[in-house]
CSV table of C-alpha atoms and ligand atoms in Angstrom, one decimal:
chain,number,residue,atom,x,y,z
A,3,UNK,CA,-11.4,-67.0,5.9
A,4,UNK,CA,-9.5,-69.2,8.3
A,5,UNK,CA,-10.6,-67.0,11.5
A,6,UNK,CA,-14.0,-67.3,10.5
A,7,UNK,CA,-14.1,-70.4,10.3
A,8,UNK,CA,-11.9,-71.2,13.3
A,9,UNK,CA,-14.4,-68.4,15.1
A,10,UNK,CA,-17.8,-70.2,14.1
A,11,UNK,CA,-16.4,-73.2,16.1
A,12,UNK,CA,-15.5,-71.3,19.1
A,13,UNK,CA,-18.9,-69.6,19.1
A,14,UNK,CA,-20.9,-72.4,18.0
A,15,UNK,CA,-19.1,-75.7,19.7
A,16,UNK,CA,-21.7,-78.0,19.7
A,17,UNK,CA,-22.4,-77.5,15.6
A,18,UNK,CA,-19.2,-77.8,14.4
A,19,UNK,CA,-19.8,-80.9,12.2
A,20,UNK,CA,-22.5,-79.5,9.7
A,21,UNK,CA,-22.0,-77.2,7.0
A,22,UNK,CA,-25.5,-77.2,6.9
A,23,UNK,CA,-26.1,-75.3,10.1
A,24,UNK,CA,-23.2,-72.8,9.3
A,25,UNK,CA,-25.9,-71.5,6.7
A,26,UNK,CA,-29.0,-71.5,8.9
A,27,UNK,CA,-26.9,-69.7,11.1
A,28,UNK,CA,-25.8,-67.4,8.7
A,29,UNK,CA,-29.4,-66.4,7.3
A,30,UNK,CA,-30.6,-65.8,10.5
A,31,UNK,CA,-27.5,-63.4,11.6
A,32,UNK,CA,-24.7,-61.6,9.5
A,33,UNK,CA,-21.1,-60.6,10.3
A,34,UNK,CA,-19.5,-57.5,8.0
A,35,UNK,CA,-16.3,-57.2,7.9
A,36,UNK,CA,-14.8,-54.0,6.6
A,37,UNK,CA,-10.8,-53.6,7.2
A,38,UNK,CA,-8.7,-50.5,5.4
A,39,UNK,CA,-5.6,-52.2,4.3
A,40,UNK,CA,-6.4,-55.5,3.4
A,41,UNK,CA,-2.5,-57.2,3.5
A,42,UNK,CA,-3.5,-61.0,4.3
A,43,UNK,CA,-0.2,-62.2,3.7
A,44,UNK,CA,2.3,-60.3,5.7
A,45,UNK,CA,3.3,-61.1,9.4
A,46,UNK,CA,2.0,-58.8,12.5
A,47,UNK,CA,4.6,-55.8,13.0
A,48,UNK,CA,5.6,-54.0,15.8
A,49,UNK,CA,3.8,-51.2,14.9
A,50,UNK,CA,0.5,-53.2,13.5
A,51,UNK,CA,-2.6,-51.6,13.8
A,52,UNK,CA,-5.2,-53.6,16.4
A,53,UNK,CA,-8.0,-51.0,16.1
A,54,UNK,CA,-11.3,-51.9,15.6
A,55,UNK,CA,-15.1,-51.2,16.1
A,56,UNK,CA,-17.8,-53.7,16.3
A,57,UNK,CA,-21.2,-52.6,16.7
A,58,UNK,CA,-23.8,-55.1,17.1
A,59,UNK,CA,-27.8,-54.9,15.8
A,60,UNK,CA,-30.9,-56.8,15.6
A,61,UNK,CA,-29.6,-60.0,13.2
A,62,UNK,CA,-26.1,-58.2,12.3
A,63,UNK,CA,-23.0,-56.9,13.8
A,64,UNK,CA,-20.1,-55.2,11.5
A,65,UNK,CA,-16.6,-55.0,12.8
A,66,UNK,CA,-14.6,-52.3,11.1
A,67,UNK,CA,-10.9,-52.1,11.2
A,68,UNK,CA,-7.3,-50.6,9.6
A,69,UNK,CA,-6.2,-53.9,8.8
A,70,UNK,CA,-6.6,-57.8,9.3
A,71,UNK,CA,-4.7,-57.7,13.0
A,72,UNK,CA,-7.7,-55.6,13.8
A,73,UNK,CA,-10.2,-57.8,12.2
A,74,UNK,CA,-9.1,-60.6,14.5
A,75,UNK,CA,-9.5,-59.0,17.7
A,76,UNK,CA,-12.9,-57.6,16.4
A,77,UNK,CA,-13.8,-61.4,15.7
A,78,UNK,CA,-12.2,-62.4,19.2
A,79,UNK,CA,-14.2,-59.6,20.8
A,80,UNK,CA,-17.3,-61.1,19.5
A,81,UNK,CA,-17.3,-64.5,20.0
A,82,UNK,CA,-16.9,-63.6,23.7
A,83,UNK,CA,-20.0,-61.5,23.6
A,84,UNK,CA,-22.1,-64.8,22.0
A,85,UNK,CA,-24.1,-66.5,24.9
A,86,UNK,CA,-26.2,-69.6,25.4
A,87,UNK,CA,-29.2,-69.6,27.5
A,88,UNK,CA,-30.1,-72.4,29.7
A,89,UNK,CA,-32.1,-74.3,26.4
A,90,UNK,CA,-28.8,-73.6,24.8
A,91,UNK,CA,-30.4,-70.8,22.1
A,92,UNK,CA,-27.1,-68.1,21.3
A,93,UNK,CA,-27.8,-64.5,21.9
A,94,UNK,CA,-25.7,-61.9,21.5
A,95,UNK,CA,-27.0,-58.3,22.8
A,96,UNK,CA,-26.7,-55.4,21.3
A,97,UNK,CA,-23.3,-52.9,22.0
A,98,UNK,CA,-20.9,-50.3,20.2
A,99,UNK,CA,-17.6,-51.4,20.8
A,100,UNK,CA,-14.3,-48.7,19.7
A,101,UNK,CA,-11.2,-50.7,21.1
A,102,UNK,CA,-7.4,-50.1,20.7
A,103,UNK,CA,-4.3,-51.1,22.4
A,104,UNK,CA,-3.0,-49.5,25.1
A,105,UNK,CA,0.5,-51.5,24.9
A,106,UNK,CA,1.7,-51.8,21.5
A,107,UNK,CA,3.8,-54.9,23.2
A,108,UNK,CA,1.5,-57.7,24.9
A,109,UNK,CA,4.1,-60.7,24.9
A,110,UNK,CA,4.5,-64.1,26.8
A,111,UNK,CA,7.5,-66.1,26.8
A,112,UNK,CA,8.4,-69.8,27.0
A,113,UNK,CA,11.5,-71.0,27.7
A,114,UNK,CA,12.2,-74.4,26.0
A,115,UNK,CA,15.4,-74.5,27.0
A,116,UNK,CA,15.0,-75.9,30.1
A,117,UNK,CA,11.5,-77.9,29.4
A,118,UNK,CA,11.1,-79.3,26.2
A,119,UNK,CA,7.9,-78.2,25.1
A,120,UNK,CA,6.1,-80.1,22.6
A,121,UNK,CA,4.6,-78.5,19.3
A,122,UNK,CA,1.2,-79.0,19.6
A,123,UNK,CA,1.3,-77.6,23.3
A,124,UNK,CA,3.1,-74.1,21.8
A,125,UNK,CA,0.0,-73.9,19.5
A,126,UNK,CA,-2.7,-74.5,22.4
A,127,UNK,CA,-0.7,-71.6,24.1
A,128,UNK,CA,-1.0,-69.4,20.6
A,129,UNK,CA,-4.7,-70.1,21.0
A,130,UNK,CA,-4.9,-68.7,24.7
A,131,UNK,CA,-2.9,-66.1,24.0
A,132,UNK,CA,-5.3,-65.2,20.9
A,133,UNK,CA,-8.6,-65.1,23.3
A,134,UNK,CA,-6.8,-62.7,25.9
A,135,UNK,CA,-4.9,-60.3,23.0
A,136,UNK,CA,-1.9,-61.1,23.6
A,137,UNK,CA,0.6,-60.4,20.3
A,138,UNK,CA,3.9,-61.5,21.0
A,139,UNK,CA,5.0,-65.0,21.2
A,140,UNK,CA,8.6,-64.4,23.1
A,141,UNK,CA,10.4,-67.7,22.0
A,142,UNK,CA,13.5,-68.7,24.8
A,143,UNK,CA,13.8,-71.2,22.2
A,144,UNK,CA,17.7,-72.4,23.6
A,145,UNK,CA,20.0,-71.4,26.7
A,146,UNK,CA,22.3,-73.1,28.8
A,147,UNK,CA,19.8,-76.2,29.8
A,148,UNK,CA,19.6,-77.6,25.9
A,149,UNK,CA,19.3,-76.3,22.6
A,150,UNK,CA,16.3,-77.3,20.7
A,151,UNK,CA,16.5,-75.6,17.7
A,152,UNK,CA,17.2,-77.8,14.4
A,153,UNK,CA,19.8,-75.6,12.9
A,154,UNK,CA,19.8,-76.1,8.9
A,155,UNK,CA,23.6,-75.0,9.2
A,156,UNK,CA,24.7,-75.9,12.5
A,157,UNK,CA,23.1,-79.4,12.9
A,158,UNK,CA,25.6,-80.8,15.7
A,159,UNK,CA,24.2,-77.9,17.8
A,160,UNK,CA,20.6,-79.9,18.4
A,161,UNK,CA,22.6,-83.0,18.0
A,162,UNK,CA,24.3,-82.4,21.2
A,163,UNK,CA,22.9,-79.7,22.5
A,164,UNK,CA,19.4,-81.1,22.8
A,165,UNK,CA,17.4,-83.3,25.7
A,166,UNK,CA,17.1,-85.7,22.7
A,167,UNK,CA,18.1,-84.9,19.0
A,168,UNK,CA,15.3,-86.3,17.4
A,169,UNK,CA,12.0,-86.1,19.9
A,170,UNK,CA,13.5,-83.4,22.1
A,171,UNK,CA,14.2,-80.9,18.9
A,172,UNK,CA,12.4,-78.4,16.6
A,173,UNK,CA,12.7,-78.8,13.1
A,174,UNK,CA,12.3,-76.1,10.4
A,175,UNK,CA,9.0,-77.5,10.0
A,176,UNK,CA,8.4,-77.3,13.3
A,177,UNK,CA,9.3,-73.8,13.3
A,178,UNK,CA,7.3,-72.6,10.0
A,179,UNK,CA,4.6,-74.7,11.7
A,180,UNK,CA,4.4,-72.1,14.7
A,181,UNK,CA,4.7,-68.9,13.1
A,182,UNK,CA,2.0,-69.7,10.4
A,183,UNK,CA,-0.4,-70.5,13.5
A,184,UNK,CA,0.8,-67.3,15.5
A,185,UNK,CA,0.9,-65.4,12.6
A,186,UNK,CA,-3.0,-66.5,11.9
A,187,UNK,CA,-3.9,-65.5,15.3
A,188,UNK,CA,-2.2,-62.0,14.9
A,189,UNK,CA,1.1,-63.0,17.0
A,190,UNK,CA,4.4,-61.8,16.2
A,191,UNK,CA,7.3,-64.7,17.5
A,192,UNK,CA,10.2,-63.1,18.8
A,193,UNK,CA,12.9,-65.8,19.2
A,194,UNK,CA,15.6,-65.9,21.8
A,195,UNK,CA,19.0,-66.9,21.1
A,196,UNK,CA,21.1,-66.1,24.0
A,197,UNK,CA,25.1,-64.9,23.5
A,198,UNK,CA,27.8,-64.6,24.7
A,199,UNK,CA,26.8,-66.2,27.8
A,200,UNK,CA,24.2,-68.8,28.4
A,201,UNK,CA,26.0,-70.3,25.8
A,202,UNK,CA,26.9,-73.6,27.4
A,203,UNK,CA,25.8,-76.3,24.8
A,204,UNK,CA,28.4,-74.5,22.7
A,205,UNK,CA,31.1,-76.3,24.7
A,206,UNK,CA,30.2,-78.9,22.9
A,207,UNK,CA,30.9,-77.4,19.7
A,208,UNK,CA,34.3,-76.0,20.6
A,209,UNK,CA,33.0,-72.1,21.0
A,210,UNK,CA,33.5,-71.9,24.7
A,211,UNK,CA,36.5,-69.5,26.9
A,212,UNK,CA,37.6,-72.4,29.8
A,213,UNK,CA,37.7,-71.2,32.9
A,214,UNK,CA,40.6,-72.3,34.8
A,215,UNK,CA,40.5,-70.3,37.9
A,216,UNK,CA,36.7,-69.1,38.6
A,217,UNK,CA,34.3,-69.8,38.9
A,218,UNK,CA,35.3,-74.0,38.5
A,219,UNK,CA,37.2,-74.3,35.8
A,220,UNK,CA,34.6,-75.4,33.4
A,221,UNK,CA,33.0,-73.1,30.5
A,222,UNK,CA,32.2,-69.9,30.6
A,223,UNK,CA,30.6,-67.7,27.5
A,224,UNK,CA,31.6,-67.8,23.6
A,225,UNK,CA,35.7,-66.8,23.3
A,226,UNK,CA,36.2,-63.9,21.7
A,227,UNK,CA,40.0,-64.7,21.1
A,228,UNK,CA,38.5,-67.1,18.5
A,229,UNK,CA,38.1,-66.1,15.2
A,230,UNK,CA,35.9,-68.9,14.5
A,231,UNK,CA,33.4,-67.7,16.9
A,232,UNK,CA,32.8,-64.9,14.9
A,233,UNK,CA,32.1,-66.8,11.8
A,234,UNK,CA,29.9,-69.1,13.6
A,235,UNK,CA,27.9,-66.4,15.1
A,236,UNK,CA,27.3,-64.2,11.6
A,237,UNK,CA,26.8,-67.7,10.4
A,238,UNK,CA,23.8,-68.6,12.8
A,239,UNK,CA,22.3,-65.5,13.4
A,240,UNK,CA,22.1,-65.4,9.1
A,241,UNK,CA,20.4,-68.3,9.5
A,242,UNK,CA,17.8,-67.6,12.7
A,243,UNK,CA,17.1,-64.1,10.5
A,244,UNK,CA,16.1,-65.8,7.6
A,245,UNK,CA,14.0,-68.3,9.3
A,246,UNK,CA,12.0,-66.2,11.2
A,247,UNK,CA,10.2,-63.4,9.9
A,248,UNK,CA,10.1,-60.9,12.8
A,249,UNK,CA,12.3,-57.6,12.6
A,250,UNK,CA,13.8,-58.5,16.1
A,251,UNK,CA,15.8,-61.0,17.5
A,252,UNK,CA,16.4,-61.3,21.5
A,253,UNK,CA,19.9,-61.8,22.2
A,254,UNK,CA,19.6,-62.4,25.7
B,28,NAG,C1,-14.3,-46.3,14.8
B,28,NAG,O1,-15.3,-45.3,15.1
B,28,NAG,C2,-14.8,-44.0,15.3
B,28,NAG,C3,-15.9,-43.1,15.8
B,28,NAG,O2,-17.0,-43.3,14.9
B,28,NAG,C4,-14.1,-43.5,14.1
B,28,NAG,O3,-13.5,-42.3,14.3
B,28,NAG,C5,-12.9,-44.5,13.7
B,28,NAG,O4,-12.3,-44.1,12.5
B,28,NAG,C6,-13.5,-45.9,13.6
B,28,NAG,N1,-12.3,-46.8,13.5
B,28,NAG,C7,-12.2,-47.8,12.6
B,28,NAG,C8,-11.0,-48.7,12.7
B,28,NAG,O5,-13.1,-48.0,11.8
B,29,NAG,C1,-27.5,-58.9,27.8
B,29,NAG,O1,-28.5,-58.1,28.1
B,29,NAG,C2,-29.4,-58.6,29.1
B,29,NAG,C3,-30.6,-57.7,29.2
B,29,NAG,O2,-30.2,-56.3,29.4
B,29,NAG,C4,-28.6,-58.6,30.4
B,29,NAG,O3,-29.5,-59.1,31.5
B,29,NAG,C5,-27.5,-59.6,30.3
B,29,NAG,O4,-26.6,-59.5,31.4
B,29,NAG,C6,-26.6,-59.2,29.1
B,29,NAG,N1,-25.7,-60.2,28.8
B,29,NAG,C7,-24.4,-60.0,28.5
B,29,NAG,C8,-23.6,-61.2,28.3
B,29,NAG,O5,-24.0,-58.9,28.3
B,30,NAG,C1,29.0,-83.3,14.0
B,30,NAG,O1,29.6,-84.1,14.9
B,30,NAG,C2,30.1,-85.3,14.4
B,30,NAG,C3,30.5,-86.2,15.6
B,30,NAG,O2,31.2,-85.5,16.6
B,30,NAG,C4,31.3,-85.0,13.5
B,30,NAG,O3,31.8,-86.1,13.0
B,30,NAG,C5,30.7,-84.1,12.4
B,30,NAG,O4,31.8,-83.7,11.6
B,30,NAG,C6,30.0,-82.9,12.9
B,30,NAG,N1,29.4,-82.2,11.8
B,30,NAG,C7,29.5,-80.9,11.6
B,30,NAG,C8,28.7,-80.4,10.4
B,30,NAG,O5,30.2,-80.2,12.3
């Protein structure tokens, strides 16, 4: 329901106001959806079907597909094949469309580590990431630079770790906030956590081996001699595997 309507205003920009021309619209040309496996409420696996067919007719066009990752690309598919002419009439022409992936994997990544990225510009890169297929949202959510993340058991760590611990952070909110939109779109989010290395806003926290001799006696990754690090660590990553919902984690 969402991508339909999120689709109608893609395709039809200039009517998005009136409910009333979403049904003239709609008596004048159907979309029928059929999908196999209709699981609307789980996230985009790595093995997720994307298949789909759209075939479009005189006043109709059905998109067919395994399950609702399918349906979206079907959708996407069409709403790039929708036209205006120069009196700004929409056409679509007729076609017979069998698509599947060729990469299971079709990821970008953003590191907001070392530029603070604000929410609503993550979600306008979920959107262009939706209209070219892409399906994995890499998070480099932290690294040496700063350490964004809002950690619900580690809070020091975006205390000092981040550009700014209250408008240079993402909450939890935040974070649900980003996978419901990818998820919506079809996107897995894949977060990065870096370890043992790029590790430096651990310092602050205590975690860090010092380096006397090389490379300049500062810090250099998590010490292992520490017992404590490996309670922080099953600690964290408990945490970073509960929050988000993907079966993989990058460690760096
Ligand atoms: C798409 O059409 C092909 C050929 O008709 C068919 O074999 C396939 O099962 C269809 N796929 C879907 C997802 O409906
Ligand atoms: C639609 O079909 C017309 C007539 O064959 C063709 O000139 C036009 O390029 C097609 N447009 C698109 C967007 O496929
Ligand atoms: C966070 O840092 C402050 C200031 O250094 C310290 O007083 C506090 O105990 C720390 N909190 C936790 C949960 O480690």
């Amino acid at each position: 329901d969402a991508a339909f309507i999120r689709y109608h205003r893609l395709i039809f920009p200039d009517h998005t106001a009136g409910r009333r021309y979403y049904h003239m619209i709609n008596s004048l040309f159907t979309v029928e959806i059929s999908v196999d496996h209709q699981d609307c409420e789980g996230y985009p696996q790595e093995d997720s079907s994307e298949r789909y067919n759209l075939s479009v007719s005189a006043g109709h066009a059905s998109v067919n597909a395994e399950s609702v990752w399918g349906v979206l690309r079907g959708l996407e598919t069409f709403s790039q094949l929708v036209y205006q002419d120069d009196f700004g009439t929409h056409f679509v022409n007729r076609t017979d469309i069998e698509d599947s992936t060729q990469f299971q994997y079709r990821g970008l990544l953003l590191d907001t580590s070392r530029h603070y990225l604000p929410v609503p510009v993550i979600l306008k890169t979920l959107d262009a990431m939706a209209y070219s297929k892409f399906n994995v949202f890499h998070w480099h959510i932290v690294d040496d630079p700063s350490f964004p993340y809002q950690s619900r058991t580690f809070p020091n760590l975006s205390n000092k770790g981040a550009f700014h611990p209250v408008s240079h952070v993402y909450t939890q909110s935040d974070v649900k906030r980003v996978i419901s939109y990818a998820r919506m779109r079809g996107i897995r989010v894949l977060p990065e956590f870096d370890s043992p290395g790029h590790t430096n806003f651990w310092g602050r926290v205590k975690l860090l081996t010092r380096c006397h001799l090389h490379p300049s006696g500062t810090f250099g990754p998590v010490n292992p001699a520490l017992p404590s690090t490996y309670q922080f660590m099953a600690s964290l990553f408990k945490e970073v595997a509960s929050v988000f919902p993907d079966s993989y984690i990058h460690l760096g």
